[in-house]
Every structure is written in C-alpha cells, then in structure tokens.
Coordinates of C-alpha atoms in Angstrom, one line a residue:
M1 CA -13.3 -27.9 211.4
D2 CA -9.6 -28.1 211.9
D3 CA -7.6 -28.9 208.7
G4 CA -7.0 -32.5 209.5
E5 CA -10.9 -32.9 209.8
L6 CA -11.7 -31.3 206.5
M7 CA -9.2 -33.0 204.6
F8 CA -10.1 -36.4 205.9
L9 CA -13.5 -36.0 204.8
G10 CA -13.0 -37.0 201.3
A11 CA -13.6 -35.6 198.1
A12 CA -17.8 -36.4 198.1
R13 CA -18.2 -34.8 201.5
Q14 CA -15.8 -31.8 200.8
A15 CA -17.8 -30.9 197.4
E16 CA -21.2 -31.1 199.6
L17 CA -20.0 -28.7 202.1
V18 CA -18.8 -26.3 199.6
H19 CA -22.5 -26.7 197.6
E20 CA -24.3 -26.2 201.2
G21 CA -22.0 -23.1 201.9
K22 CA -20.7 -24.6 205.2
V23 CA -16.9 -24.4 203.8
T24 CA -15.5 -22.4 200.8
A25 CA -13.4 -23.8 198.1
R26 CA -10.7 -21.4 199.4
A27 CA -10.7 -22.8 203.0
L28 CA -10.4 -26.0 201.2
A29 CA -7.4 -25.0 199.3
E30 CA -5.6 -23.5 202.0
A31 CA -6.2 -26.3 204.3
S32 CA -4.6 -28.5 201.5
L33 CA -1.6 -26.3 201.3
R34 CA -1.0 -25.8 205.0
R35 CA -1.0 -30.0 205.2
I36 CA 1.3 -30.3 202.5
E37 CA 3.9 -27.7 203.8
A38 CA 3.7 -29.3 207.4
L39 CA 3.6 -33.2 206.3
D40 CA 5.0 -33.6 202.8
P41 CA 8.7 -32.8 203.6
Q42 CA 8.3 -36.2 205.7
L43 CA 6.6 -38.2 202.7
G44 CA 7.7 -36.8 199.5
A45 CA 4.4 -37.4 198.1
L46 CA 4.3 -34.2 195.9
R47 CA 6.8 -33.8 193.2
V48 CA 5.9 -30.1 192.9
V49 CA 3.0 -27.9 194.5
R50 CA 1.8 -25.2 192.2
A51 CA 2.3 -21.4 193.3
R52 CA -0.1 -20.8 196.2
E53 CA -1.6 -17.6 194.2
Q54 CA -2.6 -19.9 191.4
V55 CA -4.2 -22.5 193.5
L56 CA -6.1 -19.5 195.6
A57 CA -7.3 -18.2 192.4
E58 CA -8.6 -21.4 191.1
A59 CA -10.2 -21.8 194.4
D60 CA -11.7 -18.4 194.3
A61 CA -13.2 -19.2 190.9
R62 CA -15.1 -22.4 192.0
D63 CA -16.5 -20.3 194.9
A64 CA -17.5 -17.5 192.4
A65 CA -19.2 -20.3 190.1
R66 CA -20.8 -21.5 193.3
A67 CA -22.4 -18.0 193.9
A68 CA -23.5 -17.9 190.1
G69 CA -25.6 -21.3 191.0
A70 CA -23.3 -23.8 189.3
E71 CA -23.7 -27.4 190.1
L72 CA -20.4 -28.9 189.8
P73 CA -20.0 -32.4 191.1
L74 CA -16.3 -31.9 192.2
L75 CA -17.0 -28.1 193.5
G76 CA -13.8 -27.2 195.6
V77 CA -12.3 -30.5 195.9
P78 CA -8.5 -30.1 196.2
V79 CA -6.8 -32.7 194.0
A80 CA -3.2 -33.9 193.1
I81 CA -2.3 -35.3 189.7
K82 CA 0.1 -38.1 189.1
D83 CA 3.2 -36.7 187.3
E84 CA 2.7 -38.6 183.7
L85 CA -0.4 -36.3 183.0
D86 CA 0.0 -32.9 181.5
V87 CA -1.3 -30.2 184.0
A88 CA -1.1 -26.8 182.3
G89 CA 2.1 -24.7 183.3
E90 CA 3.8 -27.6 185.0
V91 CA 6.7 -29.8 183.5
T92 CA 5.4 -33.5 183.1
T93 CA 8.6 -35.5 184.4
F94 CA 7.3 -38.9 184.3
G95 CA 9.3 -39.1 187.6
G96 CA 12.7 -38.3 186.1
A97 CA 14.7 -35.2 185.1
A98 CA 14.5 -35.7 181.3
N99 CA 11.6 -33.2 180.7
L100 CA 12.2 -29.2 181.3
T101 CA 9.3 -27.5 179.6
P102 CA 5.9 -26.7 181.2
A103 CA 2.9 -28.2 179.3
A104 CA 1.0 -26.0 177.4
R105 CA -2.5 -27.5 178.3
D106 CA -4.1 -29.9 180.5
S107 CA -4.3 -33.5 179.5
E108 CA -8.0 -34.6 178.9
A109 CA -8.5 -36.2 182.3
V110 CA -7.2 -33.2 184.2
R111 CA -9.6 -31.0 182.1
R112 CA -12.6 -33.0 183.1
L113 CA -11.6 -32.7 186.6
R114 CA -11.1 -28.9 186.5
A115 CA -14.4 -28.6 184.5
A116 CA -16.4 -30.7 187.4
G117 CA -14.9 -28.1 189.9
A118 CA -11.7 -29.7 191.2
V119 CA -8.9 -27.5 192.4
V120 CA -5.4 -28.9 191.2
V121 CA -2.9 -28.2 194.0
G122 CA 0.4 -30.3 192.7
K123 CA 1.6 -33.0 190.9
T124 CA 2.6 -36.5 192.6
A125 CA 5.6 -38.5 192.8
M126 CA 6.3 -41.8 190.6
P127 CA 9.1 -43.9 189.5
E128 CA 10.5 -42.8 186.2
F129 CA 7.9 -43.8 183.6
G130 CA 6.0 -45.7 186.3
Q131 CA 8.2 -48.8 185.7
W132 CA 8.2 -49.9 189.5
P133 CA 5.7 -50.6 192.4
F134 CA 7.9 -48.5 194.8
T135 CA 7.8 -44.8 194.3
E136 CA 11.5 -43.9 194.2
S137 CA 13.6 -42.2 191.6
A138 CA 17.0 -40.6 191.2
A139 CA 15.7 -37.4 190.3
H140 CA 13.1 -37.0 193.3
G141 CA 13.8 -39.3 195.8
R142 CA 11.7 -41.4 198.1
T143 CA 7.9 -41.4 198.7
R144 CA 7.2 -42.7 202.2
N145 CA 4.0 -44.5 203.7
P146 CA 1.8 -42.4 206.0
W147 CA 1.2 -45.4 208.2
D148 CA 4.8 -46.0 208.7
T149 CA 7.6 -43.7 207.1
S150 CA 10.1 -46.3 207.1
R151 CA 7.9 -48.0 204.4
T152 CA 7.0 -48.0 201.0
P153 CA 3.4 -46.7 199.8
G154 CA 3.8 -48.7 196.8
G155 CA 3.9 -47.7 193.3
S156 CA 3.6 -46.5 190.9
S157 CA 0.9 -44.1 191.8
G158 CA 2.4 -44.1 195.5
G159 CA 2.9 -40.3 195.8
S160 CA -0.9 -40.1 194.8
A161 CA -1.8 -42.6 197.4
A162 CA 0.5 -41.2 200.3
A163 CA -1.0 -37.7 199.6
V164 CA -4.7 -39.2 200.1
A165 CA -3.8 -41.1 202.9
A166 CA -2.2 -38.5 204.7
G167 CA -5.1 -36.1 204.2
L168 CA -2.9 -33.8 201.9
V169 CA -5.9 -33.8 199.2
G170 CA -9.5 -35.0 198.7
A171 CA -8.6 -37.1 195.9
A172 CA -5.4 -38.1 193.6
R173 CA -5.2 -39.1 190.2
G174 CA -3.2 -42.3 189.4
G175 CA -2.5 -44.5 186.6
D176 CA -2.4 -48.4 186.5
G177 CA -0.3 -50.5 183.9
G178 CA 0.3 -53.5 186.2
G179 CA -1.1 -52.6 189.5
S180 CA -0.4 -49.1 190.2
I181 CA -3.6 -47.9 191.4
R182 CA -4.3 -50.9 193.4
I183 CA -0.8 -51.7 194.9
P184 CA -0.4 -48.2 196.6
A185 CA -4.2 -48.4 197.5
A186 CA -3.4 -51.7 199.3
C187 CA -0.1 -50.3 200.9
C188 CA -1.7 -46.9 202.1
G189 CA -5.6 -48.2 203.0
L190 CA -7.3 -46.6 200.2
F191 CA -9.9 -47.8 197.7
G192 CA -8.2 -48.0 194.2
L193 CA -10.3 -49.2 191.2
K194 CA -8.5 -49.9 188.0
P195 CA -11.1 -49.4 185.4
Q196 CA -12.2 -51.2 182.3
R197 CA -9.6 -50.5 179.5
G198 CA -10.7 -47.3 177.5
R199 CA -13.0 -46.3 180.3
V200 CA -11.0 -42.9 181.1
P201 CA -9.4 -41.2 178.2
T202 CA -5.7 -41.1 177.9
A203 CA -5.7 -38.0 175.6
P204 CA -3.8 -36.2 174.0
Q205 CA -1.9 -39.7 174.2
P206 CA -3.7 -42.5 172.2
H207 CA -2.8 -45.1 174.8
L208 CA -1.0 -45.3 178.0
W209 CA 1.5 -48.5 177.7
H210 CA -0.5 -49.6 174.9
A211 CA -3.4 -52.1 176.0
L212 CA -1.9 -52.5 179.6
G213 CA -2.5 -48.7 181.1
T214 CA -5.7 -47.0 182.6
I215 CA -6.3 -43.7 184.4
G216 CA -8.2 -43.5 187.8
P217 CA -8.2 -41.9 191.2
L218 CA -7.1 -42.9 194.6
T219 CA -9.6 -42.1 197.3
R220 CA -10.4 -42.6 201.1
G221 CA -13.8 -44.4 200.3
V222 CA -15.9 -45.9 197.3
R223 CA -18.2 -42.9 197.1
D224 CA -15.2 -40.7 196.6
S225 CA -14.0 -42.8 194.0
A226 CA -17.6 -43.3 192.2
L227 CA -17.8 -39.6 191.9
L228 CA -14.6 -39.2 190.1
Y229 CA -15.3 -42.1 187.8
D230 CA -18.6 -40.4 186.8
V231 CA -16.6 -37.2 185.9
L232 CA -13.7 -38.9 184.1
S233 CA -15.8 -41.7 182.3
G234 CA -16.2 -41.4 178.6
P235 CA -14.4 -41.6 175.3
A236 CA -12.4 -38.9 173.8
E237 CA -11.3 -38.0 170.5
G238 CA -8.1 -40.0 169.4
D239 CA -8.3 -42.7 172.3
R240 CA -7.3 -46.3 170.8
W241 CA -9.8 -48.1 173.1
A242 CA -13.0 -47.3 174.4
A243 CA -14.7 -49.1 176.9
R244 CA -18.7 -50.4 176.4
P245 CA -20.8 -48.0 178.5
T246 CA -21.8 -49.0 182.0
A247 CA -25.5 -50.0 182.5
T248 CA -25.5 -47.4 185.4
G249 CA -23.5 -44.7 187.0
F250 CA -21.0 -45.2 189.5
V251 CA -22.5 -42.9 192.1
R252 CA -25.5 -44.7 191.8
A253 CA -23.8 -47.9 191.6
A254 CA -22.3 -47.1 194.9
S255 CA -25.5 -46.5 196.6
T256 CA -27.2 -49.5 195.2
E257 CA -27.2 -53.1 196.9
P258 CA -25.7 -55.7 194.6
G259 CA -28.2 -58.4 195.1
R260 CA -26.8 -61.9 195.9
L261 CA -23.6 -62.5 193.8
R262 CA -21.6 -65.5 193.2
I263 CA -18.0 -64.9 194.4
A264 CA -15.3 -66.9 193.7
W265 CA -12.0 -66.8 196.0
S266 CA -8.8 -68.0 195.9
A267 CA -5.1 -67.2 197.5
K268 CA -3.5 -68.8 194.7
S269 CA -1.3 -66.3 192.7
A270 CA -1.0 -65.9 188.8
V271 CA 2.9 -65.4 188.8
P272 CA 4.2 -69.0 189.4
G273 CA 6.2 -69.4 192.9
V274 CA 4.8 -66.3 194.7
R275 CA 3.2 -67.0 197.7
P276 CA 1.1 -64.7 199.6
H277 CA 2.3 -63.4 203.4
P278 CA 0.1 -65.3 205.8
E279 CA -1.6 -62.3 207.1
H280 CA -3.0 -61.6 203.6
V281 CA -4.6 -65.1 203.5
T282 CA -6.2 -64.3 206.8
A283 CA -7.8 -60.9 205.5
L284 CA -8.8 -63.0 202.4
R285 CA -10.8 -65.5 204.2
R286 CA -12.0 -63.0 206.5
T287 CA -13.4 -60.9 203.8
A288 CA -14.7 -64.1 202.1
E289 CA -16.6 -65.0 205.4
L290 CA -18.1 -61.5 205.5
L291 CA -19.5 -61.5 202.0
R292 CA -21.0 -64.6 202.8
E293 CA -22.9 -63.3 205.8
L294 CA -23.8 -60.5 203.4
G295 CA -25.7 -63.1 201.4
H296 CA -23.6 -63.8 198.6
D297 CA -22.6 -67.5 197.4
V298 CA -19.0 -67.3 198.2
R299 CA -16.7 -70.4 196.9
E300 CA -13.0 -71.1 197.0
V301 CA -11.6 -72.1 193.6
S302 CA -8.3 -73.1 192.2
P303 CA -8.0 -71.0 189.3
R304 CA -5.9 -71.9 186.1
Y305 CA -4.5 -68.4 185.5
P306 CA -3.0 -68.0 181.9
D307 CA 0.6 -66.9 181.6
A308 CA 0.5 -63.3 180.7
T309 CA 4.2 -62.8 180.3
A310 CA 4.3 -63.0 176.6
A311 CA 1.7 -60.3 176.2
F312 CA 2.8 -58.0 179.3
V313 CA 6.5 -57.7 178.7
P314 CA 6.8 -56.2 175.0
Q315 CA 3.8 -54.1 175.9
F316 CA 5.9 -52.9 179.3
C317 CA 9.1 -52.2 177.0
G318 CA 7.1 -50.6 174.3
G319 CA 5.2 -48.3 176.7
V320 CA 8.3 -47.1 178.4
R321 CA 10.1 -46.7 174.9
A322 CA 7.1 -44.4 173.7
E323 CA 7.4 -42.3 176.8
A324 CA 11.1 -41.9 176.8
A325 CA 11.1 -40.8 173.0
A326 CA 9.1 -37.8 173.7
V327 CA 11.7 -36.3 176.6
E328 CA 13.8 -33.5 176.0
R329 CA 16.7 -34.8 177.6
P330 CA 17.2 -38.5 177.0
E331 CA 20.9 -38.6 178.4
L332 CA 19.3 -37.8 181.7
L333 CA 17.2 -40.9 182.0
E334 CA 18.0 -43.2 185.0
H335 CA 20.4 -46.1 184.5
R336 CA 17.6 -48.9 185.1
T337 CA 15.5 -46.7 182.2
R338 CA 18.3 -47.0 179.9
Q339 CA 18.5 -50.9 180.4
T340 CA 14.8 -51.2 179.8
L341 CA 15.2 -49.4 176.9
R342 CA 18.0 -51.9 175.5
L343 CA 15.5 -54.6 176.4
A344 CA 12.9 -52.7 174.3
R345 CA 15.0 -53.3 171.1
L346 CA 14.0 -56.9 171.5
A347 CA 10.5 -56.0 171.0
P348 CA 9.7 -53.7 167.8
E349 CA 6.5 -52.4 167.1
A350 CA 5.5 -55.1 165.2
A351 CA 6.1 -57.3 168.3
V352 CA 4.1 -55.0 170.9
E353 CA 1.2 -55.1 168.4
R354 CA 1.4 -58.7 168.3
A355 CA 1.6 -58.8 172.1
V356 CA -1.8 -56.6 172.5
R357 CA -3.5 -59.1 170.2
A358 CA -2.1 -61.8 172.5
G359 CA -3.7 -60.1 175.2
E360 CA -6.9 -59.9 174.0
R361 CA -6.9 -63.5 173.2
L362 CA -5.9 -64.1 177.0
T363 CA -9.0 -62.1 178.2
E364 CA -11.3 -64.9 176.6
R365 CA -9.3 -67.4 178.6
A366 CA -9.1 -65.5 181.7
E367 CA -12.8 -65.6 181.8
R368 CA -12.7 -69.4 182.6
V369 CA -10.9 -68.3 185.9
F370 CA -14.2 -67.0 187.0
A371 CA -16.0 -70.6 186.9
G372 CA -19.4 -69.1 186.6
A373 CA -18.7 -66.6 189.3
D374 CA -19.8 -62.9 189.1
L375 CA -16.8 -61.8 190.8
L376 CA -13.2 -63.1 191.9
L377 CA -11.8 -62.2 195.1
T378 CA -8.0 -62.5 195.7
P379 CA -5.1 -60.7 197.8
T380 CA -4.0 -57.5 196.2
L381 CA -0.4 -57.9 197.3
A382 CA 1.5 -61.1 197.8
A383 CA 4.0 -59.3 200.1
R384 CA 3.7 -56.6 202.8
P385 CA 5.0 -53.2 202.1
R386 CA 8.8 -53.2 202.3
A387 CA 11.4 -51.0 203.6
V388 CA 12.1 -47.7 201.3
G389 CA 15.1 -48.2 199.4
A390 CA 14.0 -51.2 197.4
L391 CA 15.2 -49.9 194.3
D392 CA 18.7 -48.8 195.8
G393 CA 21.8 -50.4 194.1
V394 CA 19.9 -52.8 191.8
G395 CA 19.5 -52.7 187.9
L396 CA 16.7 -53.8 185.6
L397 CA 16.9 -57.6 187.0
G398 CA 17.1 -56.7 190.6
A399 CA 14.2 -54.4 190.3
L400 CA 12.3 -56.9 188.6
L401 CA 12.7 -59.7 190.9
R402 CA 11.8 -57.2 194.0
S403 CA 8.6 -56.3 191.8
R404 CA 7.1 -59.6 191.5
P405 CA 5.6 -60.0 194.9
M406 CA 4.0 -57.0 194.6
I407 CA 2.3 -57.5 191.1
A408 CA 1.7 -61.1 191.4
Y409 CA -2.1 -60.7 191.7
T410 CA -2.6 -57.3 189.8
A411 CA -0.7 -57.5 186.4
L412 CA -2.6 -60.1 184.6
W413 CA -5.8 -57.9 184.7
N414 CA -4.0 -55.2 182.8
V415 CA -3.3 -57.6 180.2
T416 CA -6.9 -58.7 180.0
G417 CA -8.5 -55.2 180.6
H418 CA -10.8 -56.6 183.2
P419 CA -11.8 -54.0 185.9
A420 CA -10.3 -54.8 189.2
A421 CA -10.2 -53.0 192.8
S422 CA -8.3 -53.1 195.8
V423 CA -10.4 -52.9 198.8
P424 CA -9.3 -52.3 202.3
A425 CA -9.5 -55.1 204.8
G426 CA -7.9 -54.2 208.2
F427 CA -4.4 -54.0 209.5
G428 CA -1.7 -56.3 210.0
T429 CA 0.4 -56.9 213.0
D430 CA 2.9 -54.4 211.7
G431 CA 0.3 -51.8 211.9
L432 CA 0.3 -51.4 208.0
P433 CA -3.2 -51.8 206.1
L434 CA -4.3 -54.9 204.6
A435 CA -6.3 -55.3 201.4
V436 CA -7.8 -57.6 199.0
Q437 CA -8.7 -57.3 195.2
L438 CA -12.0 -57.9 193.9
V439 CA -12.0 -58.3 189.8
G440 CA -15.1 -58.1 187.9
R441 CA -16.2 -59.1 184.5
P442 CA -15.3 -57.0 181.5
H443 CA -17.2 -53.5 181.4
E444 CA -18.8 -54.4 184.9
E445 CA -17.3 -51.8 187.3
P446 CA -20.8 -51.1 188.7
T447 CA -20.7 -54.6 190.3
L448 CA -17.3 -53.9 191.9
V449 CA -18.1 -50.6 193.5
S450 CA -21.7 -51.8 194.7
V451 CA -19.8 -54.7 196.4
A452 CA -17.2 -52.6 197.6
A453 CA -19.6 -50.2 198.9
Q454 CA -21.4 -53.0 200.9
L455 CA -17.9 -54.1 202.3
E456 CA -17.1 -50.2 203.5
S457 CA -20.5 -50.2 205.2
A458 CA -19.9 -53.7 207.0
R459 CA -16.5 -52.8 208.1
P460 CA -15.7 -49.1 207.7
W461 CA -12.1 -48.1 206.8
T462 CA -12.1 -44.6 206.7
L463 CA -12.1 -44.1 210.5
R464 CA -8.6 -44.7 211.2
V465 CA -6.1 -42.2 210.0
P466 CA -2.2 -42.4 209.9
P467 CA -0.6 -41.2 213.2
L468 CA 1.7 -39.1 210.9
S469 CA -1.2 -37.1 210.1
A470 CA -2.8 -36.2 213.4
V471 CA -1.6 -32.5 213.0

C-alpha cells in the first residue's frame, strides 16, 4: 500500500495491521511524516511536528512492544494532539504566542493514548484558547479545509479535523466547549462525538471551560472513534466531573445493532433567529427517512429549547480567563482575547459558579426536548463552511456574530452535558461535506455510537477522500 492508502485506513485498521505484522509502526510513522511534509504547507493543520527522530524512536518502541507480545489497542497508530493538551517536550500554545516553555509531562489523555500504543507525531492548530469555530490565529495563521482549501475546516479543533480528513494521521485529539469537535467534523466529513461531561479526564486541569468542555477524538469512522474512547474514558484524580460508567464499551456498541429506537428530528435551531441552510435541511430529512427504513420510530418535533445564554457566556469567559491566567507572556495575547478578558470582568468566579449550577438545571429542562424519544436528530451546522479569513478585521463582537450559525445546534449540549455526535450525511452542491447531529440522553454514548455505526454501514462515508489528499 502507498502512504495515502495506509493513512486513510483509519486508526482501528492501522492497529490491526501492526498487530498482524503486515505493517510496522515505523512504516506508519514514516507515511504520516511524508504526507505532513507534502500536504500540510497547503493546510496548516499541524502547529508543530515533533522531531523526526523522536517520532521514529517512539514507533520503534511500539514495534519492540509487539515483538514482545504486547496487545495494545492503538499499537502504532499515528495521532496528533490539539494544542490545548500537554505533550511532554512541546510548548502548549493554546493557539497563541504567549507560552514559550515546553511541557514537562503529558496530560492524562495523551498519556493514555501513548500507553495504548499510539505514536504522537505533532500538535494541531486552533484559534487562541479555542474561542471560535474557525481555526485562525494571529500567531499561527489559517487552517484550511482539505475538501476546498478556500474554506474553513471549522473550529476550534479544525487543525485536528483537517489532519485526519487529509490522511496526515490515523486519528487526532480534539476538544469541545461549544461544538469544537462536532463543527470541524461536519466541515471535514468526519465522525466527531462530544462525550458526556466527565467521560474523558481533563487532568492535570480540573476542568476545561468549567462544565462546558470535553475531550475526544476526530476520526474517519465510528469504529475508530469507539476504539479511542475505550482508551480515553474513565476518571482521573483531580477531575471535577466524572460521568456515570456506560453499560457497554464503545467498540462493542459500534458492532451492536441498536434495536428499534424512538428518534425525534427537528431542523429548528436552539439559537433564535438562526435558520439552517436548505441543503442541511435536505440532509436531515434524508437521514430521518433512512433511519425510518432501518426500522426506527422517527418523528418530526418542534422542540422548546431552553435559553442557555446565561449559563454559557459566564463559563466561556471564565474558561478563557483561567487559561489566559496561566500563560507566560500575557502581553502577547491577541486583541480579541484581551477583549474577552475585559468582558470576563463582568463574570467573577461566583458568577461562573452560578452559571455552572444554572447549566445543571437546564439539563433537566432539556430532557423535555426529547419528548419521549431516545435520540434527537438535528443539523450539526446552520451555515455552510465559510471562506477562510472569517476572523480577519473583526473584534470580539464581530467574531461572536460570525460564530452564531456555526454553534446554533451544538452549544446547548455543552451546557447540559448531553453526549452528541456529528455524523456525515453526504456532500453539498459546493463539494463540501454535509452532516447531521445525533444527541443522546445523559451518559448514553453507546446508543449514539450504535446508531452512528448503523448509518455508516447504510451509507459509507469513508470511501471518498479530499482531492487534495490524492498524492
């Protein structure tokens, strides 16, 4: 197989080939590095690529582990890490220029990936502190969508999404504080699951944007994501939130038929005044019909979404403030970030804690949205991926206004903590991917994974690759 064929196999199949002795971890690492060298200058997906000798030494260690009989679930899989998590020996920039000192040790999520056999090749681009659904920053420039390099890959995990979609790595780690896994997954034709709050540890930090943020992978397929979640899930010392254990593992859920479920669907946005693009409504209706053909009880609803503004905004501001307080050179923060910090003065820590409690109350109110259903089906995005440069020349207010169509269907579920996933749903007339969102009841990620796998089997989406990637 050539480099492209190897990298588009996805994490699960890559690990199987290494276990079977059909490919080495070193060969996968070399393929990843060659594709990064060839394609990333056009994409800007990787903020930093680790030194070649370090990556290959890590891959050689995985091959030695296999020779010694190790059974590691991610053996040899090349992965990239969003630049908000510590990777030992690399600077954690949070998408900016205000940090200079390399991290002394891996964050817990990175440690778990490495312990499972993954090979970390680099860190991915993000907007400063992950504030925006566009991956653009003054320090590191613009990240572009592999399906159309004039368009955004979304954000804030846009670097991770672009890297996976272009076949630079087998999987990438993202984070989701308002849609930042699901939005770039939708823009780049990937599967992206935001897990239940507290499912994946944020250690050494006690939280990620207080109750809003979660950690998870971006992958080509459902099984790849399930494999990574089985590795990443579980509490760690110091976590403020811990999810209830799931009834079954993620990989098992991906291979289990879900049975007949009650699925409510709606094109209505949770943000007043935001209307979905017509092609997103078409994709939603087609998915609803497909689910009906697969045996589910599928019904259109008109949800009365609770207003999450008072719970979301203080946590957003407080989260950015907490991360900004830890940087070494605060004078190097972006102008928009400094505006966010001025806004954050209106939300002292007591107000942030009140917002956390308000979000917990909204969780109960949001349950009414399901109206007796097991899952809710919506668009992932209201708008098509816009041209790169979405943040050019705008301050905080302009960036917030341009973000509304991107987060209109996603941010509510960060406030309530519900698991939610973006699932590919074909392609638009512009050649860019379409997607729908599945929202599950609290702690019910296995149901989401099972239904997403059913949809993937019915209309496989991993068969197409971006034209940029055909090298």
